[in-house]
PDB file of C-alpha atoms in Angstrom:
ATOM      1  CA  UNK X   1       0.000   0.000   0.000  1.00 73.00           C
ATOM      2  CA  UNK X   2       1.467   3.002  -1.161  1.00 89.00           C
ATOM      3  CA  UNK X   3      -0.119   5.893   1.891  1.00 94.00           C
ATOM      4  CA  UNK X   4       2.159   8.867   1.092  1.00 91.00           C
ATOM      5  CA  UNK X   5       0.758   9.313  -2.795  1.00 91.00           C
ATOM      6  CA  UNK X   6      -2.865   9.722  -3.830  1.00 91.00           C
ATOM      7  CA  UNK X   7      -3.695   9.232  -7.352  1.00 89.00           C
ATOM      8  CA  UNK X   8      -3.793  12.176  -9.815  1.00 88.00           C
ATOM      9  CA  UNK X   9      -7.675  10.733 -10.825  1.00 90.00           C
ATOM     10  CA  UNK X  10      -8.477  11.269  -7.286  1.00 90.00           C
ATOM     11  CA  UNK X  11      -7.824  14.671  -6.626  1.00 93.00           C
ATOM     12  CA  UNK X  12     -10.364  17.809  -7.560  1.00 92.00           C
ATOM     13  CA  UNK X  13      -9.622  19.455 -11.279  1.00 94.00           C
ATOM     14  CA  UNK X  14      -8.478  22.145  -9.332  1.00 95.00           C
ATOM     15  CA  UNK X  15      -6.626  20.446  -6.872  1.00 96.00           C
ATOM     16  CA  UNK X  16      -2.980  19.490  -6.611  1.00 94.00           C
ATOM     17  CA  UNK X  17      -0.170  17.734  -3.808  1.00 95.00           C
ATOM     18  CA  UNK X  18       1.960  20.017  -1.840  1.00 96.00           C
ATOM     19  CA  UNK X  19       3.907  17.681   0.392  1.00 97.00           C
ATOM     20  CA  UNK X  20       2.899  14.699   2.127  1.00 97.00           C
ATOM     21  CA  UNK X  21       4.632  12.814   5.225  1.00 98.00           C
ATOM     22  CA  UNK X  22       5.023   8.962   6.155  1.00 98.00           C
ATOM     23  CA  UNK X  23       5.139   7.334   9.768  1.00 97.00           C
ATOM     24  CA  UNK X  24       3.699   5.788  12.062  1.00 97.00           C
ATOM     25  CA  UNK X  25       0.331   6.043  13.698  1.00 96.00           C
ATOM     26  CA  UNK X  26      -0.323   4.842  17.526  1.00 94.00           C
ATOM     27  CA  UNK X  27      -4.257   4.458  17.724  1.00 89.00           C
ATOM     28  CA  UNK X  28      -6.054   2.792  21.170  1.00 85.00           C
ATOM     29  CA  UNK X  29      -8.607   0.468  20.002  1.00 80.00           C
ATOM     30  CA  UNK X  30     -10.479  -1.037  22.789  1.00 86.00           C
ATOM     31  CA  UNK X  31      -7.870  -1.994  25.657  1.00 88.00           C
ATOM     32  CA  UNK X  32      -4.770  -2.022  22.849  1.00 90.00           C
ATOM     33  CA  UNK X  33      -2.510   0.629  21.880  1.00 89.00           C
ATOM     34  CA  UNK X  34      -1.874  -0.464  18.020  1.00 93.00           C
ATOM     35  CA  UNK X  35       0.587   1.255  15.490  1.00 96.00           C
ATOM     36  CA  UNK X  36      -0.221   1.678  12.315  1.00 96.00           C
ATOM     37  CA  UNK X  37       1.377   2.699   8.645  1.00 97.00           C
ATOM     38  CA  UNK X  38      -0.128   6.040   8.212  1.00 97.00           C
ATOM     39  CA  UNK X  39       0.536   9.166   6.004  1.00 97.00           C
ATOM     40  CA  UNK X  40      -0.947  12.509   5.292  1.00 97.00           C
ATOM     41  CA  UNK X  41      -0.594  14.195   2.051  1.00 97.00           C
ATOM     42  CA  UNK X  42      -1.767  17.700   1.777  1.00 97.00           C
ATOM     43  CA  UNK X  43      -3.119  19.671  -1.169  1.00 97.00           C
ATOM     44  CA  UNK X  44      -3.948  23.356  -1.856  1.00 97.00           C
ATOM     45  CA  UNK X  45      -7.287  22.179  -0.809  1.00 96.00           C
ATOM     46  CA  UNK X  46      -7.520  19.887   2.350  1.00 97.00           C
ATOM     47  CA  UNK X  47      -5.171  17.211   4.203  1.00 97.00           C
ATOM     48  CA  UNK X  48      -5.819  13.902   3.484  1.00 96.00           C
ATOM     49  CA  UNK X  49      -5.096  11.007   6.026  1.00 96.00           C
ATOM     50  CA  UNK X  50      -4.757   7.582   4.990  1.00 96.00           C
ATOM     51  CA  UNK X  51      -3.309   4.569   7.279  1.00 96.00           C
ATOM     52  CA  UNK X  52      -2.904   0.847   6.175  1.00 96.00           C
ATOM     53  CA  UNK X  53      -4.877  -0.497   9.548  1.00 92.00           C
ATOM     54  CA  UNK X  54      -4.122  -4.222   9.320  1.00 90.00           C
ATOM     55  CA  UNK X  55      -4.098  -4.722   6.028  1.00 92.00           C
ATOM     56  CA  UNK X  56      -7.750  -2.675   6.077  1.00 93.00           C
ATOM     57  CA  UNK X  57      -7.237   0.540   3.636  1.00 93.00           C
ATOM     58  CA  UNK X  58      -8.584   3.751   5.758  1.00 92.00           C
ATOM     59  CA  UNK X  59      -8.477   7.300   4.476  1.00 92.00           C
ATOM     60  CA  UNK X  60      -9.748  10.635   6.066  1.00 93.00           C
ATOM     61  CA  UNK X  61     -10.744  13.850   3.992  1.00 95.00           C
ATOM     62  CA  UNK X  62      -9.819  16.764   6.281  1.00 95.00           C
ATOM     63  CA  UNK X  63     -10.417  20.267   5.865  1.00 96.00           C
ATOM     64  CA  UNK X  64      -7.811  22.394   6.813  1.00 97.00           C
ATOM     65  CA  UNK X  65     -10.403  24.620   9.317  1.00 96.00           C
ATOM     66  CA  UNK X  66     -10.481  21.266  11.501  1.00 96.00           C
ATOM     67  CA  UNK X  67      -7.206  21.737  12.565  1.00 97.00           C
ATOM     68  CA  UNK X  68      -6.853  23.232  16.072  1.00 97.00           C
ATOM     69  CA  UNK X  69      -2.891  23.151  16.609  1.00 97.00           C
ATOM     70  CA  UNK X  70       0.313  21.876  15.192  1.00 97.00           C
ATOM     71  CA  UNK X  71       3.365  20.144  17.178  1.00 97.00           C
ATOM     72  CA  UNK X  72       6.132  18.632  16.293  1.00 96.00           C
ATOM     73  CA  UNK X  73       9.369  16.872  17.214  1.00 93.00           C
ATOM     74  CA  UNK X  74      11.915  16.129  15.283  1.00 92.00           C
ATOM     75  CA  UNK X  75      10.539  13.167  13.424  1.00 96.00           C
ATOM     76  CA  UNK X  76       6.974  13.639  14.541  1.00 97.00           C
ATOM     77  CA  UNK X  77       4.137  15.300  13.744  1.00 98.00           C
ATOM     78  CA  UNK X  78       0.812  15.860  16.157  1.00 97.00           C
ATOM     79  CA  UNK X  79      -2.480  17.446  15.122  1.00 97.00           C
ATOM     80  CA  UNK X  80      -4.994  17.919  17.386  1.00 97.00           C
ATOM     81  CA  UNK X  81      -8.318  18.032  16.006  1.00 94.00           C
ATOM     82  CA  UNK X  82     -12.248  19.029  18.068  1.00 92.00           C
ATOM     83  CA  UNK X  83     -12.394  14.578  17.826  1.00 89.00           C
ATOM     84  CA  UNK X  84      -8.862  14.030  19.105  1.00 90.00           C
ATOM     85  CA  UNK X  85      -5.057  14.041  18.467  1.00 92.00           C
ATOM     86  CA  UNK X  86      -3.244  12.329  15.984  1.00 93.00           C
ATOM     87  CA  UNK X  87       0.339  11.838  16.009  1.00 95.00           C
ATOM     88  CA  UNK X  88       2.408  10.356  13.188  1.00 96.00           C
ATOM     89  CA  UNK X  89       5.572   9.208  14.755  1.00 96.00           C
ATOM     90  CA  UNK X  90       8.859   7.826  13.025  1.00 97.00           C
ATOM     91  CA  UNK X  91       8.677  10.405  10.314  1.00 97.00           C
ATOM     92  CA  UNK X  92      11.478  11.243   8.266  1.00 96.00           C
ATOM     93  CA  UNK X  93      12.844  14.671   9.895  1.00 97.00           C
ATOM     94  CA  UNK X  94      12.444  16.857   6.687  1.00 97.00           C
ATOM     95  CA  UNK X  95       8.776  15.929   5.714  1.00 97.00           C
ATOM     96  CA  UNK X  96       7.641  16.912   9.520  1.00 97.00           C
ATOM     97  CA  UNK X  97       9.050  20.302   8.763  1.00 97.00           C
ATOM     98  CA  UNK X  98       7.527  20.853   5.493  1.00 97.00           C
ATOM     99  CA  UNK X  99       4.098  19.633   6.469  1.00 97.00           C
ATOM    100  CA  UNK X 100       3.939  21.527   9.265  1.00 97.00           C
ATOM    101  CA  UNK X 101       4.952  24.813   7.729  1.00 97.00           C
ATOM    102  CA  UNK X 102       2.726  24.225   5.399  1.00 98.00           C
ATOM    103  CA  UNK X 103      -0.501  23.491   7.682  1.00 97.00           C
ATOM    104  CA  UNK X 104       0.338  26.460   9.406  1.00 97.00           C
ATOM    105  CA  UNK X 105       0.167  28.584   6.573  1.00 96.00           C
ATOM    106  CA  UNK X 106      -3.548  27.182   5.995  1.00 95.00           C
ATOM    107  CA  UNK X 107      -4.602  27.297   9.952  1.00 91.00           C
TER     108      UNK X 107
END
């Protein structure tokens, strides 16, 4: 499963990909902290979440108005949302950087 791409057919006419990140994706489901294969790829229109959960494809249209703050680390990225924070963890250094500039420049 390829997360960090999104298929040129998929996007809006007007839409295109700015930068996009890879990582990792804790998640508590029930009584177990799993990690999942997650990335999100942001265009000039919204931020798009999509995590391989098992095997089980998942993806998340987000508009950029949802998000309520921005943190990062080094080589993670956490976005807290009105529903919950997200962090995507293991992230390649660089990426973190230019999706958070980015997101701030839309928040």
């Amino acid at each position: 499963m390829i997360l960090d791409r999104i298929n040129p057919d998929d996007l809006f006419p007007t839409e295109h990909i700015v930068t996009s990140v890879l990582g990792v994706m804790p998640y508590q489901m029930k009584d177990v902290a799993k990690r999942f294969d997650a990335a999100y790829v942001a265009t000039n229109e919204r931020l798009i979440l999509n995590v391989d959960m098992d095997g089980q494809f998942y993806y998340r249209n987000i508009q950029f108005n949802e998000i309520k703050a921005i943190k990062t680390t080094d080589t993670a990225l956490e976005i807290k949302f009105d529903y919950g924070v997200f962090t995507l963890e293991e992230s390649d250094a660089d990426k973190v950087k230019a999706m958070s500039n980015y997101l701030h420049t839309k928040i």
